[in-house]
Coordinates of N, CA and C in Angstrom, one line a residue:
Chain J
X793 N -2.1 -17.5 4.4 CA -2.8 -16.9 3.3 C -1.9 -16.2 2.3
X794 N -2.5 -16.9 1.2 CA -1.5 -16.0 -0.2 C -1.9 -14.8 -0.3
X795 N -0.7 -13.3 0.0 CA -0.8 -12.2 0.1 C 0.5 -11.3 -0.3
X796 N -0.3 -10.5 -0.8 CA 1.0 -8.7 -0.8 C 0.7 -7.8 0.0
X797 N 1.5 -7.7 1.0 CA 1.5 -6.1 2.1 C 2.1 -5.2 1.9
X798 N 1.5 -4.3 1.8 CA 2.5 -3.3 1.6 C 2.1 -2.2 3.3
X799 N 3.0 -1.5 3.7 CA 3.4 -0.6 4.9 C 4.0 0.8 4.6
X800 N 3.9 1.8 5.0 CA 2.0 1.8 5.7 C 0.9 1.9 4.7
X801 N 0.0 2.2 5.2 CA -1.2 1.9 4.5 C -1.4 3.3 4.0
X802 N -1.4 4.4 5.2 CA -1.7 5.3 4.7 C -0.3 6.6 5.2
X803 N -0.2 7.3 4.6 CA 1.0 8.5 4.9 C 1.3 9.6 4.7
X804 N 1.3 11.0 5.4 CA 1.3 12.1 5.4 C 3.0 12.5 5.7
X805 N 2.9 13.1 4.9 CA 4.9 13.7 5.0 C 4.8 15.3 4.1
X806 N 6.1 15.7 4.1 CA 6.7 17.3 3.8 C 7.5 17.2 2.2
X807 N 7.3 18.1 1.7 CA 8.6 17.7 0.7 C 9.9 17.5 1.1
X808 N 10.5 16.7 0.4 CA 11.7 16.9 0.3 C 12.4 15.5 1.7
X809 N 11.3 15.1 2.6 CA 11.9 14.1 3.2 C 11.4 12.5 3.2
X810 N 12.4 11.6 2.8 CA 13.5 10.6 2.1 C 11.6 10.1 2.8
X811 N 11.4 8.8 2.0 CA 10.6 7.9 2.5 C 10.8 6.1 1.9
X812 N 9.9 5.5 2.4 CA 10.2 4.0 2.0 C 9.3 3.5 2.0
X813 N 8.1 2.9 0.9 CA 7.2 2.0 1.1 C 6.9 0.9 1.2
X814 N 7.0 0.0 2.1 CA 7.5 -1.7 1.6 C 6.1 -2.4 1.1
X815 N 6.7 -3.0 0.3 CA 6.1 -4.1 -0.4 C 6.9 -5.8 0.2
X816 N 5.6 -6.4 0.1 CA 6.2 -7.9 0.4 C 5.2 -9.0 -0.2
X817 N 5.8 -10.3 -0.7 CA 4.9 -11.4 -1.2 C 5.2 -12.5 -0.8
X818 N 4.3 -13.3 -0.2 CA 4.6 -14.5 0.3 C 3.8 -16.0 -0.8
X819 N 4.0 -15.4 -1.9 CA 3.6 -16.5 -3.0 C 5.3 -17.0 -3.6
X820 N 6.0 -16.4 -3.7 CA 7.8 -16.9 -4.3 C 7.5 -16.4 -5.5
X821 N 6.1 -15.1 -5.5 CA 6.6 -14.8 -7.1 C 7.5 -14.0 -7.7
X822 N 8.5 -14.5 -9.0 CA 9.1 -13.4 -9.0 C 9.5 -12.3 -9.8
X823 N 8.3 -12.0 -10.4 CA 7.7 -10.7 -11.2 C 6.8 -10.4 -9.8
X824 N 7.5 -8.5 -9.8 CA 7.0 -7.8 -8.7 C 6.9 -6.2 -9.5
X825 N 5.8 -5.3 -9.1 CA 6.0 -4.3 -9.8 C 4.9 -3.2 -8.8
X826 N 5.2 -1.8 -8.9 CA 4.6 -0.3 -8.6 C 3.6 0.1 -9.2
X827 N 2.6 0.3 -8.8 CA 1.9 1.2 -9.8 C 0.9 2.5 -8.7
X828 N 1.0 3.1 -9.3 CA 0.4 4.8 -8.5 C -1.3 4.7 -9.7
X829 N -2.1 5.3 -8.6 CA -3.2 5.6 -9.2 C -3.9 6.8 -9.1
X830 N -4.0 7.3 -10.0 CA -4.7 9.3 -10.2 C -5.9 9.0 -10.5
X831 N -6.3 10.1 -10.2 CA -8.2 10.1 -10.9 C -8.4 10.6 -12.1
X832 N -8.6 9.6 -12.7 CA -9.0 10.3 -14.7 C -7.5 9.5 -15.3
X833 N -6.8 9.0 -14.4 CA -5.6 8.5 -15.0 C -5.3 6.6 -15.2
X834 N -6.4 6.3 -13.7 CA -5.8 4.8 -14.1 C -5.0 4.2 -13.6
X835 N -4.2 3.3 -13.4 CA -3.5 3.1 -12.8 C -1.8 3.1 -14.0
X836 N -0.6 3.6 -13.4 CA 0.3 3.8 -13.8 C 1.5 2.9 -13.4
X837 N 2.1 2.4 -14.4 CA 3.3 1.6 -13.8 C 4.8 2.4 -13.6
X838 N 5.2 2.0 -12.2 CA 6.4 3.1 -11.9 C 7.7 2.2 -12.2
X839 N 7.9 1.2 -11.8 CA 9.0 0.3 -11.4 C 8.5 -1.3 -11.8
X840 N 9.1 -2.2 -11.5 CA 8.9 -3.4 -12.0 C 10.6 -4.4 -12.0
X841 N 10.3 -5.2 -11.3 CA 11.9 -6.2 -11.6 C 11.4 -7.4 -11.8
X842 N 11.9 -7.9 -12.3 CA 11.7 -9.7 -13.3 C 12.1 -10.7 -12.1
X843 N 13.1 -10.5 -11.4 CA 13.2 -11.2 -10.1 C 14.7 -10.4 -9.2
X844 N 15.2 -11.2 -8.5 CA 16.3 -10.3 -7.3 C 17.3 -10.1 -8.4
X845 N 17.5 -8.5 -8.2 CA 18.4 -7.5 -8.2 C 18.4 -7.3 -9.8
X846 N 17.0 -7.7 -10.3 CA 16.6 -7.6 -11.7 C 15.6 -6.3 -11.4
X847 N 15.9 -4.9 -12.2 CA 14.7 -3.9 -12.1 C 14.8 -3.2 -13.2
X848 N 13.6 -2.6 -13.6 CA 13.5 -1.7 -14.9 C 12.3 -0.8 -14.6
X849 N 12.1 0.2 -15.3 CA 11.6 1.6 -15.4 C 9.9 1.0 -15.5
X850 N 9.1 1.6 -15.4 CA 7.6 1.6 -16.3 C 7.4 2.8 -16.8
X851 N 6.3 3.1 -16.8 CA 6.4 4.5 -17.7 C 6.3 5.6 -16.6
X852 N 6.5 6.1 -15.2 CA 6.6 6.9 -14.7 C 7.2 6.9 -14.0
X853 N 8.9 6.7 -13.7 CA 9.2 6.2 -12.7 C 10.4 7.3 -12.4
X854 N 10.3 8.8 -13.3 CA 11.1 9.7 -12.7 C 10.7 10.2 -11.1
X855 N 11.6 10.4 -9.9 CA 11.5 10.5 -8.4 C 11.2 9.3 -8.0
X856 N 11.6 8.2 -8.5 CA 11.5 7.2 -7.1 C 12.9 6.4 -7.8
X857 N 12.4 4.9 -6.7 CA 13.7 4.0 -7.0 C 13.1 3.4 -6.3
X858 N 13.4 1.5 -6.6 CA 14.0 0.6 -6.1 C 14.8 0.0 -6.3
X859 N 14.3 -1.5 -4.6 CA 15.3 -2.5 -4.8 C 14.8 -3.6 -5.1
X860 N 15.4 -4.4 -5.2 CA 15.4 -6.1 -4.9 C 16.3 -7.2 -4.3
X861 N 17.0 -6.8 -3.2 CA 17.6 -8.0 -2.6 C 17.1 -9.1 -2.1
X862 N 15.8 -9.2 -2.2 CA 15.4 -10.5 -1.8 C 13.3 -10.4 -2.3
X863 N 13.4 -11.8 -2.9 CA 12.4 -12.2 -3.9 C 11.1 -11.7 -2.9
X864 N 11.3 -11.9 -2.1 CA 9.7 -11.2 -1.3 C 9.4 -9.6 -1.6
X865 N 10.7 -9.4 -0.9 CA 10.5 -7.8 -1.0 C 10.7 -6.9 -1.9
X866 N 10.2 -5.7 -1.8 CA 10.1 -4.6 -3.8 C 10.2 -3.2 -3.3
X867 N 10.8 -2.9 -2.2 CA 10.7 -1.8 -1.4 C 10.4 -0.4 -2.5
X868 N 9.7 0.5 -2.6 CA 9.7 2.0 -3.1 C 9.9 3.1 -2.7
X869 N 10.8 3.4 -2.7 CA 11.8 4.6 -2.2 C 11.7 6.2 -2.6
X870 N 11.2 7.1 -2.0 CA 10.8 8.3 -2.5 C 11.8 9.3 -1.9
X871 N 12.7 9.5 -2.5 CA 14.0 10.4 -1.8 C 14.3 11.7 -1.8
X872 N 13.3 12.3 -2.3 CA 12.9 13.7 -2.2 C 11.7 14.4 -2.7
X873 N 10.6 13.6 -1.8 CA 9.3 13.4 -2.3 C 8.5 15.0 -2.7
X874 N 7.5 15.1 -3.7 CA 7.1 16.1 -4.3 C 5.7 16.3 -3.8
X875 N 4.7 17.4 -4.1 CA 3.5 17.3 -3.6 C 2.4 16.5 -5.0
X876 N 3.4 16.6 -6.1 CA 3.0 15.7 -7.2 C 2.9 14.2 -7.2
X877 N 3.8 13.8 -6.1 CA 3.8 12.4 -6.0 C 2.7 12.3 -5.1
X878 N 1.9 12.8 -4.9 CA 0.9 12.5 -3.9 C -0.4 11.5 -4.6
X879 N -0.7 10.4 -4.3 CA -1.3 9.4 -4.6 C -1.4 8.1 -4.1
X880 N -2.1 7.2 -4.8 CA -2.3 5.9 -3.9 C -1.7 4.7 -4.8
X881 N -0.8 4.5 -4.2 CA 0.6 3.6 -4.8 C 0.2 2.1 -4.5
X882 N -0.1 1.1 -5.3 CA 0.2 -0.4 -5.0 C 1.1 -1.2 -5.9
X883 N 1.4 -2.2 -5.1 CA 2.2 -3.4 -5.0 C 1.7 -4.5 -5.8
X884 N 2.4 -5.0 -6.7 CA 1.7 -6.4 -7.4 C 2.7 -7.3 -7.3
X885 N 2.2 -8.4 -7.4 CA 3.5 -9.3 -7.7 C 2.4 -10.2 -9.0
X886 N 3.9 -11.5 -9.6 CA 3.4 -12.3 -10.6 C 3.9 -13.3 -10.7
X887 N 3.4 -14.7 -10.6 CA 4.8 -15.7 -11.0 C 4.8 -15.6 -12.8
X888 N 6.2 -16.2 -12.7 CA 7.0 -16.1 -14.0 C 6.4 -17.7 -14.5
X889 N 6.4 -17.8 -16.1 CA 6.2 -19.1 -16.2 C 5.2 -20.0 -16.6
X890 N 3.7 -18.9 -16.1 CA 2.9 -19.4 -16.1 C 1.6 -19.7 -17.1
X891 N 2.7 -18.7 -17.6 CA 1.6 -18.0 -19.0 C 0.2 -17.4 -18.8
X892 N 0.0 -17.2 -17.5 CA -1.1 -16.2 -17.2 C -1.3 -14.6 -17.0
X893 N -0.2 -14.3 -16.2 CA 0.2 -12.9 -16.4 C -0.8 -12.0 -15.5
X894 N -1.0 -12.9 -14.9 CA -2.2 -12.2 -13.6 C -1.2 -12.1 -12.5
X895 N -1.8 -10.8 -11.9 CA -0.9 -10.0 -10.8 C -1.9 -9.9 -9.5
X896 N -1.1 -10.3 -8.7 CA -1.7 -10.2 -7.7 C -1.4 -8.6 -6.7
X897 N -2.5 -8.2 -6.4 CA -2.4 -6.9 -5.7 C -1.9 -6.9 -4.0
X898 N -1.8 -5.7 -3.5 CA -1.7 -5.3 -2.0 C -2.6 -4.4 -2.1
X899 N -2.6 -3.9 -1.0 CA -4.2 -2.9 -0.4 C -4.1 -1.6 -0.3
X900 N -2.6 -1.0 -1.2 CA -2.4 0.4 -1.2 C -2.0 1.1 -0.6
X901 N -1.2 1.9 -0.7 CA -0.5 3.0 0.2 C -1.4 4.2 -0.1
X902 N -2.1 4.8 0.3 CA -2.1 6.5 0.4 C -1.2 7.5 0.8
X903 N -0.6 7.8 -0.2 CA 0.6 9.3 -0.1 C -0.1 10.1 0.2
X904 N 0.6 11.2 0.9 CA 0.3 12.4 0.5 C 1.3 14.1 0.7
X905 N 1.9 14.3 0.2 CA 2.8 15.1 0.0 C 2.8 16.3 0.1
X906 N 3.0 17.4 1.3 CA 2.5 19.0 1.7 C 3.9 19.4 1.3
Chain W
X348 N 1.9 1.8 -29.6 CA 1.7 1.2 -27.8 C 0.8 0.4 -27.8
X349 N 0.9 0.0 -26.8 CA -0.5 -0.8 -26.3 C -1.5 0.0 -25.5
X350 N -2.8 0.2 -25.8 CA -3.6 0.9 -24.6 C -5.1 0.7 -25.0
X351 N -5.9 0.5 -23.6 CA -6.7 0.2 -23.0 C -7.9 1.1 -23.2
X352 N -9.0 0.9 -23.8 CA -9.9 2.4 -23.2 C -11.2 1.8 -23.0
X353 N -11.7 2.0 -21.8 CA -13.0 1.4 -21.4 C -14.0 3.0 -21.3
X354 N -15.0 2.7 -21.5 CA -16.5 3.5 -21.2 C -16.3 4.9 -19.8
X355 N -16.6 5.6 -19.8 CA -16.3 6.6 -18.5 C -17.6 6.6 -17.9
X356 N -16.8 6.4 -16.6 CA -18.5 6.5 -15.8 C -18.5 7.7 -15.2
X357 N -19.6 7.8 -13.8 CA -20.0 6.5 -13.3 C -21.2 6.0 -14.0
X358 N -21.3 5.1 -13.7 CA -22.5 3.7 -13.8 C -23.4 3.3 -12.7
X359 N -24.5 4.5 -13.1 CA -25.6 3.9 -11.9 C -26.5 3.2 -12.2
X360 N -27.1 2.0 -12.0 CA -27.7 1.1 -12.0 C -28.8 1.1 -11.0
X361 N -29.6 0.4 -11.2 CA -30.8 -0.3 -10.1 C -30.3 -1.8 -10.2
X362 N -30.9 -2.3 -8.8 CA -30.4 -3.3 -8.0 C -31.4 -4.7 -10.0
X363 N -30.6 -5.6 -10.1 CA -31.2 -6.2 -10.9 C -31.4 -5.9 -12.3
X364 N -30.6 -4.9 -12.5 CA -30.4 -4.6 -14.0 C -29.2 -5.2 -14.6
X365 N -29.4 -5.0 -16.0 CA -28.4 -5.6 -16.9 C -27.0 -4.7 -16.8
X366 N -25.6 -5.3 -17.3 CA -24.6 -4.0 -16.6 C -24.1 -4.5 -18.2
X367 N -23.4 -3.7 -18.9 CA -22.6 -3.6 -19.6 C -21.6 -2.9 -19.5
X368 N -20.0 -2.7 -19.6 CA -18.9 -1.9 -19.2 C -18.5 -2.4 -20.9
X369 N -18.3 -1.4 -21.5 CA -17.4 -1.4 -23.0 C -15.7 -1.2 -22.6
X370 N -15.2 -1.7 -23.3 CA -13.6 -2.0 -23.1 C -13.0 -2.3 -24.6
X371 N -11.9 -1.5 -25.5 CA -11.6 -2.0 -26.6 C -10.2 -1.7 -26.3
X372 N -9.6 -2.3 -26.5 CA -7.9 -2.4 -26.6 C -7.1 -2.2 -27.9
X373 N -5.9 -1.2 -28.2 CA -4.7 -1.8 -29.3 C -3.8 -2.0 -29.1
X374 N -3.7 -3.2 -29.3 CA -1.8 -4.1 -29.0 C -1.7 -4.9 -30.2
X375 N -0.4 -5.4 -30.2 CA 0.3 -6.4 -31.4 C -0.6 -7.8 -31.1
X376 N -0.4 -8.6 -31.9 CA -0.5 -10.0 -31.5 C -1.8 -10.1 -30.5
X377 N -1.5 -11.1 -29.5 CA -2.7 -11.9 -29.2 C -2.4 -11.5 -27.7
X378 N -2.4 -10.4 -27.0 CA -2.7 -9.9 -25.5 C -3.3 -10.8 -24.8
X379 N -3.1 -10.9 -23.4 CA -3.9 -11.4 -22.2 C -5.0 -10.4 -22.2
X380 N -6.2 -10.6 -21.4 CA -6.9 -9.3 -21.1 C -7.6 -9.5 -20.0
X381 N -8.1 -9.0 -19.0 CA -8.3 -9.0 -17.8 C -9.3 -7.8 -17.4
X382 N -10.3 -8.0 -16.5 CA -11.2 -7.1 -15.6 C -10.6 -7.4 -14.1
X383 N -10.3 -6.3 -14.2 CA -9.6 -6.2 -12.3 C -11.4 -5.5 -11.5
X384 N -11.7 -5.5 -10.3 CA -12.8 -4.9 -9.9 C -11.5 -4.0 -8.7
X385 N -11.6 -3.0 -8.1 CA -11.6 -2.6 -6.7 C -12.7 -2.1 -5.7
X386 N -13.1 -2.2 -4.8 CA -13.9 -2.7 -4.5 C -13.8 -1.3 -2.9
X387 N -14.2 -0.3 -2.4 CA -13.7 1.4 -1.7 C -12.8 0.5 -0.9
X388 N -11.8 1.4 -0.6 CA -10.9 1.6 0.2 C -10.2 0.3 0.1
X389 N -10.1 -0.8 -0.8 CA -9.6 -1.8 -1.2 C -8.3 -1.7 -2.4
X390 N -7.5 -2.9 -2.4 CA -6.5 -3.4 -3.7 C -7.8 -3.8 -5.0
X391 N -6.5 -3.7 -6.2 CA -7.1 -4.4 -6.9 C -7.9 -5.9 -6.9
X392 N -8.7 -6.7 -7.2 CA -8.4 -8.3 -7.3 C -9.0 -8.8 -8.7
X393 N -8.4 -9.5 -9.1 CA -9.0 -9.8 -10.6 C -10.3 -10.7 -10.8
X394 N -11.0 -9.8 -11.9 CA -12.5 -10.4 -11.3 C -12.6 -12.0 -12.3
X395 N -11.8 -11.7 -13.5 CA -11.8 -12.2 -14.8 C -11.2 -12.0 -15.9
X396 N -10.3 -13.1 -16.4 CA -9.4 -13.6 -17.7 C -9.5 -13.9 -18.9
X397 N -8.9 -13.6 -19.9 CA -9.4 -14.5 -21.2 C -7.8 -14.1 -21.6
X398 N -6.9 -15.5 -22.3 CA -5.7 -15.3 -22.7 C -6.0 -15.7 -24.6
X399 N -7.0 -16.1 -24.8 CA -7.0 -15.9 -26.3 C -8.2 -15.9 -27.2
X400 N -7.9 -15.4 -28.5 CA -9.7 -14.6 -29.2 C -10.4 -16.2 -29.0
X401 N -11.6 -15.5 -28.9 CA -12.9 -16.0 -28.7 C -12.8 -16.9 -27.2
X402 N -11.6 -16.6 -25.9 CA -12.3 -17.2 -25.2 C -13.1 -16.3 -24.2
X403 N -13.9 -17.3 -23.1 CA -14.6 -16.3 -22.5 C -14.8 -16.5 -20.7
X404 N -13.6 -15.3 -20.6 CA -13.6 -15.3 -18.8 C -15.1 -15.1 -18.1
X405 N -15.4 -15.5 -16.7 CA -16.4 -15.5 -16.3 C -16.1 -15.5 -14.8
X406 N -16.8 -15.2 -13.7 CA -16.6 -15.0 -12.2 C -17.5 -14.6 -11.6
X407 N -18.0 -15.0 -10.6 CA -19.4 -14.0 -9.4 C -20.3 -13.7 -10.9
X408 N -21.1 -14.6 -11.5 CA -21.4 -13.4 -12.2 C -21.5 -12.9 -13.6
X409 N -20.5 -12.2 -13.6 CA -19.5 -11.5 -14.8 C -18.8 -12.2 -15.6
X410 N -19.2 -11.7 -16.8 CA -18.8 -12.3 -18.3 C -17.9 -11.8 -19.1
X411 N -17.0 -11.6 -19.7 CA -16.3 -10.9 -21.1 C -15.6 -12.1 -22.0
X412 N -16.0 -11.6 -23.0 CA -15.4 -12.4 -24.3 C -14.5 -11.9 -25.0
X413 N -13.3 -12.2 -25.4 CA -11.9 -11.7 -26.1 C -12.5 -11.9 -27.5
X414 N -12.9 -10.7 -28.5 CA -13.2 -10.5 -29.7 C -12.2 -9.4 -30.4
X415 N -11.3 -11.1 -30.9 CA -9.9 -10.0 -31.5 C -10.5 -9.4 -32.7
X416 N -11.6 -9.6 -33.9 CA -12.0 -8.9 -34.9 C -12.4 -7.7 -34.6
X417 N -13.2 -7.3 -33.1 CA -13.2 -6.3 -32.6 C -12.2 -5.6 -31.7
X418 N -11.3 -6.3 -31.6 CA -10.3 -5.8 -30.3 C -11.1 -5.2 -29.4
X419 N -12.0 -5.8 -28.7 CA -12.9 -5.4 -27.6 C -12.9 -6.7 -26.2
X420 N -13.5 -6.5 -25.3 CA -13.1 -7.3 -24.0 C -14.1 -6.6 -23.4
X421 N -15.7 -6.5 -23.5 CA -16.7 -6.2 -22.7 C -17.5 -6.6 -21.5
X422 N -17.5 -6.0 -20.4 CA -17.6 -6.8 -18.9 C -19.7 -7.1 -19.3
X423 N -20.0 -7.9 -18.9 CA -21.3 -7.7 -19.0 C -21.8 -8.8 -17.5
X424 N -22.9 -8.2 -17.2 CA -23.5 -8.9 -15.9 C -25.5 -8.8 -15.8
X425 N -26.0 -10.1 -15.9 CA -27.1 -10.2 -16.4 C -28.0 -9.6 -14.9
X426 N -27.5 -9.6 -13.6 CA -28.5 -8.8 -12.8 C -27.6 -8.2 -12.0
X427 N -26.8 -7.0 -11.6 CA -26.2 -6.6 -10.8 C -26.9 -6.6 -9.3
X428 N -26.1 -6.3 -8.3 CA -26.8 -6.3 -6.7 C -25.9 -5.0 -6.0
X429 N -25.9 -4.6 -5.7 CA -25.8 -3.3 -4.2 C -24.3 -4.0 -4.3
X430 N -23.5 -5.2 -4.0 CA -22.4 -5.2 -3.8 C -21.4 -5.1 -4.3
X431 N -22.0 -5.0 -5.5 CA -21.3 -5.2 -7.1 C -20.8 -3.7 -7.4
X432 N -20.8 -2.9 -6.5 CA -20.7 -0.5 -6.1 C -19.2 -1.2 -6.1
X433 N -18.5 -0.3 -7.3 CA -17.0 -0.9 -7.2 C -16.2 -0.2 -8.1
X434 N -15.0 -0.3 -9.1 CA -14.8 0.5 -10.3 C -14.1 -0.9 -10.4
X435 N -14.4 -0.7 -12.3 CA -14.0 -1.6 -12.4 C -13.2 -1.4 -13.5
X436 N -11.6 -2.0 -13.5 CA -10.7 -1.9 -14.7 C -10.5 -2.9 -15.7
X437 N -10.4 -2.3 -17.4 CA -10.2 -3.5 -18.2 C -8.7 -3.3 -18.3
X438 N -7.9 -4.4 -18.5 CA -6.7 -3.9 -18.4 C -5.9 -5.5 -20.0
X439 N -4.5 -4.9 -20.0 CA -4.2 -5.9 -21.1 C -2.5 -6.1 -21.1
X440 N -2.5 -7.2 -21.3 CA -0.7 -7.9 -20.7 C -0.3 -8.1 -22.0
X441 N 0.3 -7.3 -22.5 CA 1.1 -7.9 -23.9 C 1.9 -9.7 -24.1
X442 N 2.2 -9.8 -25.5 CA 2.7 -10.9 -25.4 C 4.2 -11.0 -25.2
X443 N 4.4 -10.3 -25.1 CA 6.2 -10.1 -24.7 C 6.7 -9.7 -23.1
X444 N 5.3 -9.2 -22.9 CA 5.9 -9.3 -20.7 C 4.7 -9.3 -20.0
X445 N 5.2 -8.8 -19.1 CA 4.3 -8.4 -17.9 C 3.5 -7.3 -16.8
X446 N 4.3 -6.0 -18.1 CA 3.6 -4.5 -17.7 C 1.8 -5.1 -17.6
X447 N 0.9 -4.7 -17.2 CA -0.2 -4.7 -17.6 C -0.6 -3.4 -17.6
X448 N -1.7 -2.7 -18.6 CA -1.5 -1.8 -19.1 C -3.0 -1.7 -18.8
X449 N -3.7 -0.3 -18.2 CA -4.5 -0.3 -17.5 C -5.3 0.8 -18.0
X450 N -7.5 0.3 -18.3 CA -8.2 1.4 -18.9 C -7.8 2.2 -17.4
X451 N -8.6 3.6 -17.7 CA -8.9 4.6 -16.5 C -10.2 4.5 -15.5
X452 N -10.3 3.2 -15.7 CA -11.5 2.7 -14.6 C -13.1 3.3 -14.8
X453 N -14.1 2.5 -14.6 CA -15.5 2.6 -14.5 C -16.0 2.6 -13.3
X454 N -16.4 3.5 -12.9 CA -17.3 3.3 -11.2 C -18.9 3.0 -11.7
X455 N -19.1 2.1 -10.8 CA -20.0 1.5 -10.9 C -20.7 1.5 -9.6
X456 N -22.1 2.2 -9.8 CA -22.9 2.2 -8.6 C -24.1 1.6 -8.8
X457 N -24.4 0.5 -7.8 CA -26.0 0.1 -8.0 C -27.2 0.0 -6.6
X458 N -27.9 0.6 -6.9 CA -28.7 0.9 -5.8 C -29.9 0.3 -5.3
X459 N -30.6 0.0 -4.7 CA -31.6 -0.9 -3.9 C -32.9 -0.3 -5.0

């Protein structure tokens, strides 16, 4: 089945300690990108890479970081996480190419940041 | 910039009513445009497409037509049902990438 996972689903943590959200896509697409969702806000783009070891900013992407060593995975890295960052983070991916520009989702992470 | 602004809900409905969700966009040129639904405790999934004026995405249902004289992209649904309780986003892909650029969502509730 064509899908994006992301791990874990849901997560409770402290400030200030290092975390990792994975993202993965088993389509070979390879436009992959973050986005966090607030209430009244929408959904927000954090991160985004065009394909492996290709990445660029979206509009909110001060405290985090990724990677891309390999076209499935988009890992999101929160390295000194805030009680601000607390929200529900998903995973998209896209093929390139296709001139559709439709993104395929994962089923969300729930942050939550004390 | 580019940005999105759909209708604020929520949107309560009776089971079999008519639904309309307003959605008007401003970007350059000729955007993709898209209705994502999520559906509680779910991902996004895209309900419906239209990549240029005058065409018109359709799914389960649900209708919108890309009216670049309006720069509008309105969800519309001639009888809603109880499963259709969801928020739904109008969102828009410029013609130079692949950010998609996202209203602040419509909750939509319909009741028996």
């Amino acid at each position: 089945e064509a899908q994006v996972t992301q791990n874990p689903r849901y997560l409770i943590t402290v400030t200030g300690k290092k975390l990792t959200v994975t993202c993965s896509q088993n389509m070979n697409h390879e436009y992959m990108s973050w986005y966090r969702q607030d209430p009244g806000l929408g959904l927000r783009q954090i991160y985004y890479s065009m394909n492996v070891e290709v990445t660029d900013k979206g509009d909110v992407p001060e405290g985090y970081k990724v990677s891309r060593k390999e076209k499935r995975n988009f890992p999101l890295i929160l390295e000194s996480p805030s009680p601000n960052q607390t929200s529900l983070y998903f995973c998209a991916s896209s093929p390139l190419g296709t001139g559709s520009y439709e993104q395929y989702f994962g089923p969300g992470t729930r942050l939550t940041v004390t | 910039g580019n940005s999105v602004t759909q209708m604020e809900g929520p949107v309560t409905l009776s089971e079999e009513a008519f639904l309309t969700i307003n959605c008007t966009y401003t970007a350059t040129g000729y955007p993709s445009l898209f209705w994502y639904v999520q559906y509680p405790g779910e991902g996004l999934q895209l309900l419906l497409k239209a990549t240029k004026a005058d065409d018109k995405g359709s799914n389960k249902g649900f209708e919108a037509t890309y009216r670049k004289e309006t720069t509008s992209f309105h969800l519309e649904k001639g009888s809603v049902q109880v499963s259709d309780s969801a928020v739904y986003f109008c969102a828009l892909s410029p013609i130079s990438g692949y950010a998609l650029n996202f209203g602040k969502g419509t909750s939509l509730l319909v009741t028996p």
